[in-house]
CSV table of C-alpha atoms in Angstrom, one decimal:
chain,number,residue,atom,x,y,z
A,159,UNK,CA,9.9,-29.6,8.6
A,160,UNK,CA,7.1,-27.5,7.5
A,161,UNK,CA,6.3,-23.8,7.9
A,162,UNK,CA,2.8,-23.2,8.1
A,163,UNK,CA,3.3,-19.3,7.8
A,164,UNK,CA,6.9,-17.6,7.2
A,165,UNK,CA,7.6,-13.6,7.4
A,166,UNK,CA,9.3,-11.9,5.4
A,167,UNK,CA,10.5,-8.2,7.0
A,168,UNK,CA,12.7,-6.3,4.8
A,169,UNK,CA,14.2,-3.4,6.6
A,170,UNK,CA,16.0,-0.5,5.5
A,171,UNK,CA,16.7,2.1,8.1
A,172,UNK,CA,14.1,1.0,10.3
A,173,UNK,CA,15.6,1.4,13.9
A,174,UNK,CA,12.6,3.6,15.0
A,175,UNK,CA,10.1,0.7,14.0
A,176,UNK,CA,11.6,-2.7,13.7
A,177,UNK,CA,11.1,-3.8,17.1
A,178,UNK,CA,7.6,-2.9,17.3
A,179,UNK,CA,6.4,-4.5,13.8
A,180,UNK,CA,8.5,-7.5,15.0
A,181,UNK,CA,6.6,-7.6,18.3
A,182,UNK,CA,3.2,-7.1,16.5
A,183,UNK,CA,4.0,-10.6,15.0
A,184,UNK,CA,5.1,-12.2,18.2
A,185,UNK,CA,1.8,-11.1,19.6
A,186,UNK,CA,0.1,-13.1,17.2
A,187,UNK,CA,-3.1,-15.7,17.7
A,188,UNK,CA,-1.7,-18.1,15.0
A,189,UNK,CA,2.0,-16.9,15.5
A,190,UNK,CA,4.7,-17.9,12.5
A,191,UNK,CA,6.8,-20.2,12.4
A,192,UNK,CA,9.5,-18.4,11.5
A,193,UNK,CA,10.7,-15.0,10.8
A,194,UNK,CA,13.4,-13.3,8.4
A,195,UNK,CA,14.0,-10.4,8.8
A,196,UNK,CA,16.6,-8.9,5.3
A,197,UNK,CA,18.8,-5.9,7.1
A,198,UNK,CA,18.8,-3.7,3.5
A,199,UNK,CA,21.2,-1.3,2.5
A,200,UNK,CA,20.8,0.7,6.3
A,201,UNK,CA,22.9,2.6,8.1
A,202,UNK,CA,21.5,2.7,11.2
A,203,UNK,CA,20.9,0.5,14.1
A,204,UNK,CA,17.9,-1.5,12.6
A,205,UNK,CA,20.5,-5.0,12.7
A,206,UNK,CA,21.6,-4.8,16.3
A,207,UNK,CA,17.4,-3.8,16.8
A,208,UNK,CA,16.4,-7.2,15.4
A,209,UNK,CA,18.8,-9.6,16.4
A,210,UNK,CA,17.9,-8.2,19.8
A,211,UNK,CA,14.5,-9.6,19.1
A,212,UNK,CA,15.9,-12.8,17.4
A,213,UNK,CA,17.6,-13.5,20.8
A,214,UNK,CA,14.8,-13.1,23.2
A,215,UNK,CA,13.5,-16.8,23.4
A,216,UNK,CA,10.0,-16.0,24.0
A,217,UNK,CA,9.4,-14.6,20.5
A,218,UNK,CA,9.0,-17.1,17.2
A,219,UNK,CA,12.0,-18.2,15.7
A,220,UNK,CA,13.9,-15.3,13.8
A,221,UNK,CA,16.8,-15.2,11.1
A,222,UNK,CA,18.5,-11.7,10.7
A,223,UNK,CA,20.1,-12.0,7.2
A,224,UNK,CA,22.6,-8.6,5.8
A,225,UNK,CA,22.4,-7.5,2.5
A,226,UNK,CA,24.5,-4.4,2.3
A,227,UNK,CA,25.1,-2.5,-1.5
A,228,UNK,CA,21.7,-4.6,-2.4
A,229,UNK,CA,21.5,-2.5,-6.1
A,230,UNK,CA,17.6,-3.7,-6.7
A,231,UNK,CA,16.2,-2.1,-4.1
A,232,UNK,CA,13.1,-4.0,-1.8
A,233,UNK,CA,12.5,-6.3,-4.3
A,234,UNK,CA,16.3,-7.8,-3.9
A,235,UNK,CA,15.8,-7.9,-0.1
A,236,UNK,CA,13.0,-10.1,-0.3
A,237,UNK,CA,14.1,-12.4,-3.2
A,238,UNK,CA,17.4,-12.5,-1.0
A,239,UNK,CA,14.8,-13.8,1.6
A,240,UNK,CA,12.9,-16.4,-0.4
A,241,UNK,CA,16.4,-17.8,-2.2
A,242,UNK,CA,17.3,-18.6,1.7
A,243,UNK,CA,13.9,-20.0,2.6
A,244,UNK,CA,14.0,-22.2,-0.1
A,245,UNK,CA,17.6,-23.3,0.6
A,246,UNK,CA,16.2,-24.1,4.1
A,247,UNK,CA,13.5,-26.4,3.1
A,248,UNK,CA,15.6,-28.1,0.1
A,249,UNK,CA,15.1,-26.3,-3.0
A,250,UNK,CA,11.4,-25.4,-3.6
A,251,UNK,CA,8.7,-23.3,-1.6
A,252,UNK,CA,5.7,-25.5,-1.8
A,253,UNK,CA,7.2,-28.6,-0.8
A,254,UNK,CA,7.6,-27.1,2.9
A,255,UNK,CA,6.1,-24.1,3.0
A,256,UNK,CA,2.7,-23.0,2.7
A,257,UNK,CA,2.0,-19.5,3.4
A,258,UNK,CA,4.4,-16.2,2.6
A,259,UNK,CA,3.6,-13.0,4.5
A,260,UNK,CA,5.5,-9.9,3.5
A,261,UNK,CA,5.5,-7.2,5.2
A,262,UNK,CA,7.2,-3.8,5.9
A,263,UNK,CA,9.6,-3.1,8.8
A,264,UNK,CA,7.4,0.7,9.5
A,265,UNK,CA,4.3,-1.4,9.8
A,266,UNK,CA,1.8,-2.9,12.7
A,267,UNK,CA,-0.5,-5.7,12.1
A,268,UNK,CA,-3.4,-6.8,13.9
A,269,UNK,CA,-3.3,-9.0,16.4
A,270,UNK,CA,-5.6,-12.0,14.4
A,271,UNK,CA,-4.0,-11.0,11.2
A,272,UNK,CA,-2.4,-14.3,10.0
A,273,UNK,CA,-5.5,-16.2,11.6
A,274,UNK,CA,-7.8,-13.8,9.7
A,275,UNK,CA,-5.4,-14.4,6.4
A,276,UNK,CA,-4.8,-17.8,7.0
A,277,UNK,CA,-8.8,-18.3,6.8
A,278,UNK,CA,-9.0,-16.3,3.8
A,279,UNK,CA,-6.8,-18.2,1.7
A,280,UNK,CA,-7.9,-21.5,2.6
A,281,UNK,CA,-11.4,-20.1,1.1
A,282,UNK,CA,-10.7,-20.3,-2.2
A,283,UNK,CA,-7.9,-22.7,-3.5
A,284,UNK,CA,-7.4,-20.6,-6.5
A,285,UNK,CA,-6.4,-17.6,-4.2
A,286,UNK,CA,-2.6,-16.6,-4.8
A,287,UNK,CA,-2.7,-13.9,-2.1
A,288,UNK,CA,-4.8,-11.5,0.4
A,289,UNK,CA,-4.0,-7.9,0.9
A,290,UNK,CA,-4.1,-6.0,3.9
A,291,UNK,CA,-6.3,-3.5,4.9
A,292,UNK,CA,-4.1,-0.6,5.6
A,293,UNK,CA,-4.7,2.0,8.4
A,294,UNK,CA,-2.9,5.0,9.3
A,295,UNK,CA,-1.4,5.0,12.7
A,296,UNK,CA,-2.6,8.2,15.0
A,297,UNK,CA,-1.3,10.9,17.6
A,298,UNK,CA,1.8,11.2,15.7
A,299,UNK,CA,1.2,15.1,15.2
A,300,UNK,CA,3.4,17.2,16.4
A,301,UNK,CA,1.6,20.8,14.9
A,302,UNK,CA,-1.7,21.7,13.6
A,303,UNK,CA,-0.6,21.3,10.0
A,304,UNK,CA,1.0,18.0,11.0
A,305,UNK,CA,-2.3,17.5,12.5
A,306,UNK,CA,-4.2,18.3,8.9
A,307,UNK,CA,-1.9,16.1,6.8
A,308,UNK,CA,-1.5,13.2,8.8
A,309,UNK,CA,-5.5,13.1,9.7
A,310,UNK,CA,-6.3,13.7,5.8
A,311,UNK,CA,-3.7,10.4,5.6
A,312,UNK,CA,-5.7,8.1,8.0
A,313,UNK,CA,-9.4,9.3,6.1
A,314,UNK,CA,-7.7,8.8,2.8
A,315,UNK,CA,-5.8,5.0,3.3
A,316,UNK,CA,-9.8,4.4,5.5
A,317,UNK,CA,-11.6,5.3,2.8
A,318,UNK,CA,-9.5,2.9,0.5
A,319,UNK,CA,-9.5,0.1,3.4
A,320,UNK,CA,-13.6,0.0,2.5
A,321,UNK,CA,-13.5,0.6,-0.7
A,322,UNK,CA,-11.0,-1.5,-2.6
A,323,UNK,CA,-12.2,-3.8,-5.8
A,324,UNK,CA,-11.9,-7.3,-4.3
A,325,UNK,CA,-12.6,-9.3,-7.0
A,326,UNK,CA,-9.9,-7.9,-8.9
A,327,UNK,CA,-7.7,-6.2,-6.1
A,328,UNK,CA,-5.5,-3.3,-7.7
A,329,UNK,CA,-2.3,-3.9,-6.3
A,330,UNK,CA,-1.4,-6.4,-2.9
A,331,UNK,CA,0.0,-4.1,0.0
A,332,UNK,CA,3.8,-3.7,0.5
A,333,UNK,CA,2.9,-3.1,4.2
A,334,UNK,CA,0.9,-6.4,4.5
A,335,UNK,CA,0.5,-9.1,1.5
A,336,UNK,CA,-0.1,-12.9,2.5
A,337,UNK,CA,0.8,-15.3,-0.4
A,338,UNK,CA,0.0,-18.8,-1.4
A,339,UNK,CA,4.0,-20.4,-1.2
A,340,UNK,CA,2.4,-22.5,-4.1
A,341,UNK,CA,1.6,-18.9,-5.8
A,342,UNK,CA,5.3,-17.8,-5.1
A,343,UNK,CA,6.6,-21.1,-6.5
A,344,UNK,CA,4.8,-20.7,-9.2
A,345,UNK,CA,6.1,-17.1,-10.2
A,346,UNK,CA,10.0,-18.4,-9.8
A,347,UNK,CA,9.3,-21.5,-12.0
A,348,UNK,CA,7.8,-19.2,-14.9
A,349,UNK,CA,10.5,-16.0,-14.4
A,350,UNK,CA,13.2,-17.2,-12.0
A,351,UNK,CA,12.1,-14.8,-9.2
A,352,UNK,CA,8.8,-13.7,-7.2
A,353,UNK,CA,9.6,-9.5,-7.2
A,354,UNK,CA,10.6,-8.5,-10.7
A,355,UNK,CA,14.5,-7.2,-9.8
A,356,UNK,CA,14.5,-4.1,-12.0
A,357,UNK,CA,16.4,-0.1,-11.2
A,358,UNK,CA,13.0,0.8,-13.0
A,359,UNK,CA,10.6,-1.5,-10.8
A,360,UNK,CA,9.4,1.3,-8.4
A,361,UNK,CA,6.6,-0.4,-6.7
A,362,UNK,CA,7.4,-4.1,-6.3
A,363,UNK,CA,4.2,-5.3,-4.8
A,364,UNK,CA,1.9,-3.9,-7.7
A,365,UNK,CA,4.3,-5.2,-10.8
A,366,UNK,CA,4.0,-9.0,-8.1
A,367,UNK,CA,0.3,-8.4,-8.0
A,368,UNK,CA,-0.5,-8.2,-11.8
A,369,UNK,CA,2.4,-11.3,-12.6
A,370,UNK,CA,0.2,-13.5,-10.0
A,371,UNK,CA,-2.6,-12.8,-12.4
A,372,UNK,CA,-1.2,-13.4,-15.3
A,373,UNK,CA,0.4,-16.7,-14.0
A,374,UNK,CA,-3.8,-17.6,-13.3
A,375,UNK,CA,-3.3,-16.6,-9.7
A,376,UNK,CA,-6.9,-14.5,-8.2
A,377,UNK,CA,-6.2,-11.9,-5.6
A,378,UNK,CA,-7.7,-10.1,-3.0
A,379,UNK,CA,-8.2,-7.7,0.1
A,380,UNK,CA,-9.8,-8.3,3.5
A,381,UNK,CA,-11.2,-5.4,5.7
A,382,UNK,CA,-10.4,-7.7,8.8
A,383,UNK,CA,-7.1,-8.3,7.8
A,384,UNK,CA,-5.2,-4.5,9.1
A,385,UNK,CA,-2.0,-3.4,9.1
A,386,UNK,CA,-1.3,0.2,10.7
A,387,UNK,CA,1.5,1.8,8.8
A,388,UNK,CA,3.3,4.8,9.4
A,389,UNK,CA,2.1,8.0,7.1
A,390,UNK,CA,4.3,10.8,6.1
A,391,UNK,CA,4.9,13.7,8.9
A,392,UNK,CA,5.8,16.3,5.8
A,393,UNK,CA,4.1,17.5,2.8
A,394,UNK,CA,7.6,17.1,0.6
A,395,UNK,CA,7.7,13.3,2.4
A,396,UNK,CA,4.1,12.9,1.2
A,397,UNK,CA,4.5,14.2,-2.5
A,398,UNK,CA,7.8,12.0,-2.3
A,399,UNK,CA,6.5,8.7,-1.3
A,400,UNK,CA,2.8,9.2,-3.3
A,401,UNK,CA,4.9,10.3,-7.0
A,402,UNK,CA,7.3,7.4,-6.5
A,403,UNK,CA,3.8,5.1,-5.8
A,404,UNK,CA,2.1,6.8,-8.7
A,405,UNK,CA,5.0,6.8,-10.9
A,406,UNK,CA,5.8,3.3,-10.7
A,407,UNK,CA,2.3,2.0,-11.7
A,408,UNK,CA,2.2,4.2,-14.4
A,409,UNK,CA,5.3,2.6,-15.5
A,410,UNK,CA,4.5,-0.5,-15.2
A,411,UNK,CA,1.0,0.2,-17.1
A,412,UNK,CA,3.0,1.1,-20.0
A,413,UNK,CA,5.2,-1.6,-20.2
A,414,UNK,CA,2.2,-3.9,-19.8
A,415,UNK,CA,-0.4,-2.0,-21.9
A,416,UNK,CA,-4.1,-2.4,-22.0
A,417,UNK,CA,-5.3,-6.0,-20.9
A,418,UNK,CA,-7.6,-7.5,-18.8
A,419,UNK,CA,-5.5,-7.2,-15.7
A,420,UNK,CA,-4.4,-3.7,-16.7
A,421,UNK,CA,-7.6,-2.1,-18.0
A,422,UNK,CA,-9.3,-1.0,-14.2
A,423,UNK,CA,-6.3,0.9,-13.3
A,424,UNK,CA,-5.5,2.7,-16.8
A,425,UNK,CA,-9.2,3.6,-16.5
A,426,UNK,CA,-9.0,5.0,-12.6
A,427,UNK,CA,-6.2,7.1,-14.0
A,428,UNK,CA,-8.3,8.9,-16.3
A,429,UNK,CA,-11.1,9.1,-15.0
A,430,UNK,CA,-9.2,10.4,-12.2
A,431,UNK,CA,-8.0,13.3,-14.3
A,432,UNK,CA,-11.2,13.6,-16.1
A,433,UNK,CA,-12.4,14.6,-12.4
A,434,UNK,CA,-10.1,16.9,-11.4
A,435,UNK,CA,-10.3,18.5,-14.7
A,436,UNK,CA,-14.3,18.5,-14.3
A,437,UNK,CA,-13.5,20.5,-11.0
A,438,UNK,CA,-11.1,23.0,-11.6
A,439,UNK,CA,-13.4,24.0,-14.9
A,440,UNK,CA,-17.2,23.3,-13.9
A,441,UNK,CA,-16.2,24.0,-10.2
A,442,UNK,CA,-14.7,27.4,-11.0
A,443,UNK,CA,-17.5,28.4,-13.6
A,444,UNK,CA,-20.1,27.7,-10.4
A,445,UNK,CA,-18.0,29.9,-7.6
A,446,UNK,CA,-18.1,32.6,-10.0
A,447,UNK,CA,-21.9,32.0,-10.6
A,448,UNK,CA,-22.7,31.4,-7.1
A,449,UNK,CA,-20.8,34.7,-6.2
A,450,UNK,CA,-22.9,36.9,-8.7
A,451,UNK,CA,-26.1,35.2,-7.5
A,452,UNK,CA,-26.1,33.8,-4.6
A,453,UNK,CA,-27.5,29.8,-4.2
A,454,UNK,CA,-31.4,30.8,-4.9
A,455,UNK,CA,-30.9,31.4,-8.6
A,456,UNK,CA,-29.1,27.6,-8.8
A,457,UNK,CA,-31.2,25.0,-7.6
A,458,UNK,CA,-28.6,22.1,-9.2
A,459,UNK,CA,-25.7,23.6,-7.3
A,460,UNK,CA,-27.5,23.3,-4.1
A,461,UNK,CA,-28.6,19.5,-4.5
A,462,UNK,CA,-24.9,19.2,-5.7
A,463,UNK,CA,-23.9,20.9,-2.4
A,464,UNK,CA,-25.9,18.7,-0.1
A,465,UNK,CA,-24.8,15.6,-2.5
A,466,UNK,CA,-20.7,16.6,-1.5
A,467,UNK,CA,-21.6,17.0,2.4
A,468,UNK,CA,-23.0,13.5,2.6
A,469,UNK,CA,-21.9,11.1,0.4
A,470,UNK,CA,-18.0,11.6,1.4
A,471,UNK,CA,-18.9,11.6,5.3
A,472,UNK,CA,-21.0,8.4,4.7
A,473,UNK,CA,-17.8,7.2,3.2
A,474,UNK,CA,-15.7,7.2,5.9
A,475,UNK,CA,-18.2,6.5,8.6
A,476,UNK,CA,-16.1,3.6,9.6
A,477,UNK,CA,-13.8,5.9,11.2
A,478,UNK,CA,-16.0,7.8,13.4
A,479,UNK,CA,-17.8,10.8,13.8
A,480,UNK,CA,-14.8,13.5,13.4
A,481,UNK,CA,-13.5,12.1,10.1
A,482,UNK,CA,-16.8,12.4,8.6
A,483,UNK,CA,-17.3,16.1,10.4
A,484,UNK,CA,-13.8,17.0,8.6
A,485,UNK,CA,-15.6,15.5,4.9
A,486,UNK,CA,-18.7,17.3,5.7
A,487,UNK,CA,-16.7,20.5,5.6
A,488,UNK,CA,-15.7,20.1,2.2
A,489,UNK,CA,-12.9,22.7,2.5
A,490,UNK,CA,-9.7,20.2,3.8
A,491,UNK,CA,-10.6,17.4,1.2
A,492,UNK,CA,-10.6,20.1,-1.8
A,493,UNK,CA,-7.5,21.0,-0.2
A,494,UNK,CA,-6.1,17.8,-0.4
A,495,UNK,CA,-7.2,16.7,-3.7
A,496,UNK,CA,-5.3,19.6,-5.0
A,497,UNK,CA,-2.0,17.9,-3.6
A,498,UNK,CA,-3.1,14.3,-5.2
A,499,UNK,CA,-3.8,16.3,-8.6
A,500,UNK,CA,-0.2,17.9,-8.7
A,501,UNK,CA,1.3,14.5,-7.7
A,502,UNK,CA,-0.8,12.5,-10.3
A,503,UNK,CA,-0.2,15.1,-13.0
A,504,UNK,CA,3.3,14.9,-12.3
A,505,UNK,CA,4.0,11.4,-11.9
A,506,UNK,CA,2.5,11.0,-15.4
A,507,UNK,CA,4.9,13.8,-16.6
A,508,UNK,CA,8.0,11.9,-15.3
A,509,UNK,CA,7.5,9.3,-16.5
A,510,UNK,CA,7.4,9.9,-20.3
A,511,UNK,CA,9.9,12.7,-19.9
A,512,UNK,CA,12.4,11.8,-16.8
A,513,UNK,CA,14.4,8.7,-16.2
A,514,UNK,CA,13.6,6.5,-12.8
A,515,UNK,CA,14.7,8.2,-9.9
A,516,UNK,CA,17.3,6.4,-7.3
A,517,UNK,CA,16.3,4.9,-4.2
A,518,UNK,CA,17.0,1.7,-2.3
């Protein structure tokens, strides 16, 4: 038998969202052929959630598989996945499978996404893999702060949705990757296994993304290709998720140095701080300036001005008039690029003087 398109869900803790990123695949125009969904370390009710979904016999064919006191975290849920694929199919991916989508148990996907995907790959037989294009999901606020953080959230993962480097993609998407099988394949025959199984490997899917390209794999990102994931509710949540993110491909960059496949991300790190650096000095030097003078006397701060209201607004006109009102205000971005500055900063900081926090 052959599997055109096989899911991989792995799911820790999920119970609030299983179901529905479950049913967002049944809902499918191209639907897979077969789903496996790895239960992970949980506690809760996310099992009993989808075998429930595994039973109904109007949804594609599902297998719920238990990995309890899994020590490597997702990446040993979803090589605990792949060693039972390729059991299934006799021993190797690309004899019976041809396309891999992973995807996170928290997460949505458009209804054409493995159509869209699917179209994508067959493009370019050199593609090992398309990313998604990852939305925030809305009306989740509870509280006008809630209300700031999560709407800074959807602007910020929108604004990355149309901006990402698709030649040379930075990292494939945890919440939504669709992989070549002969890619995968390729990755177990050169290292024994497709996520690198590691109490140090903090973000799976970028340390995946950068072995694809140095096996000679190209990947990229599709606008048209969404997944809506949940965003964090809480700014401790936030900083949480973001410094173990940010963290984790600052490990990895050390461990992998400066190289071809390395060099754009080492560079959007410092450039990164060279900006926030830029701001808190120049920025500060011009408030006082602007306070003792007033904006007549600096003709360069007000083209700067007029340069800061447009250019981010016009950058996230894709999402509609009130996200590029709240970047035309200036005031709640500088907020917010405060927050990404202390979680950069401090990710950097942990990881040359802190060990590799737990999680699972």
């Amino acid at each position: 038998m052959v599997y055109e398109t096989v899911v991989l869900v792995p799911a820790r803790n999920e119970e609030a969202g299983v179901l529905t990123s479950l049913e967002s695949l049944a809902a499918q125009t191209r639907r897979p052929d077969l789903i496996v969904v790895v239960v992970n370390n949980s506690t809760d009710r996310t099992e009993e959630y989808a075998r429930r979904f595994a039973d109904d016999g109007d949804t594609p064919l599902t297998v719920v598989l238990t990995f309890d006191n899994n020590p490597h975290k997702k990446a040993g849920a979803l090589n605990l996945g792949l060693r039972w694929l390729r059991e299934a199919v006799g021993g190797r991916l690309d004899n019976r499978v041809r396309h891999v989508l992973v995807m996170d148990a928290d997460t949505e996907l458009h209804p054409r996404f493995i159509e869209r995907a699917r179209n994508v790959v067959a493009s370019d037989l050199e593609l090992g893999g398309v990313s998604a294009a990852c939305l925030g999901r809305t009306d989740l606020w509870r509280n006008p702060w809630q209300r700031y953080l999560l709407g800074m959230q959807i602007i910020e993962y929108g604004r990355a949705a149309n901006a990402r480097f698709r030649r040379d993609v930075h990292t494939m998407s945890g919440a939504g990757s669709f992989y070549r099988a002969e890619a995968l394949q390729g990755l177990i025959d050169w290292r024994g296994e497709v996520f690198w199984e590691d109490h140090r490997n903090l973000v799976e899917d970028y340390e995946t993304t950068l072995a694809l390209k140095e096996s000679g794999w190209k990947v990229t990102a599709n606008q048209l290709c969404i997944a809506y994931t949940d965003l964090m509710p809480t700014l401790r949540e936030l900083i949480q998720q973001r410094e173990r993110w940010s963290r984790g491909t600052v490990d990895t960059l050390r461990r992998r140095g400066w190289t071809k496949f390395t060099w754009h991300s080492i560079s959007t790190i410092v450039m990164g701080l060279v900006g926030f650096a830029y701001i808190l000095g120049w920025g500060s030097r011009q408030l006082v300036l602007l306070a003792e003078y007033g904006f007549y006397h600096q003709p360069l701060l007000w083209a700067l001005f007029v340069f800061w209201i447009i250019y981010p607004a016009l950058r996230v006109r894709n999402l509609g008039w009130k996200a590029m009102l709240v970047e035309a205000v200036l005031i709640p971005e500088l907020v917010y690029t405060i927050v990404r500055a202390y979680w950069l900063i401090s990710s950097i900081v942990k990881s040359y003087v802190t060990r590799v926090s737990a999680w699972k």
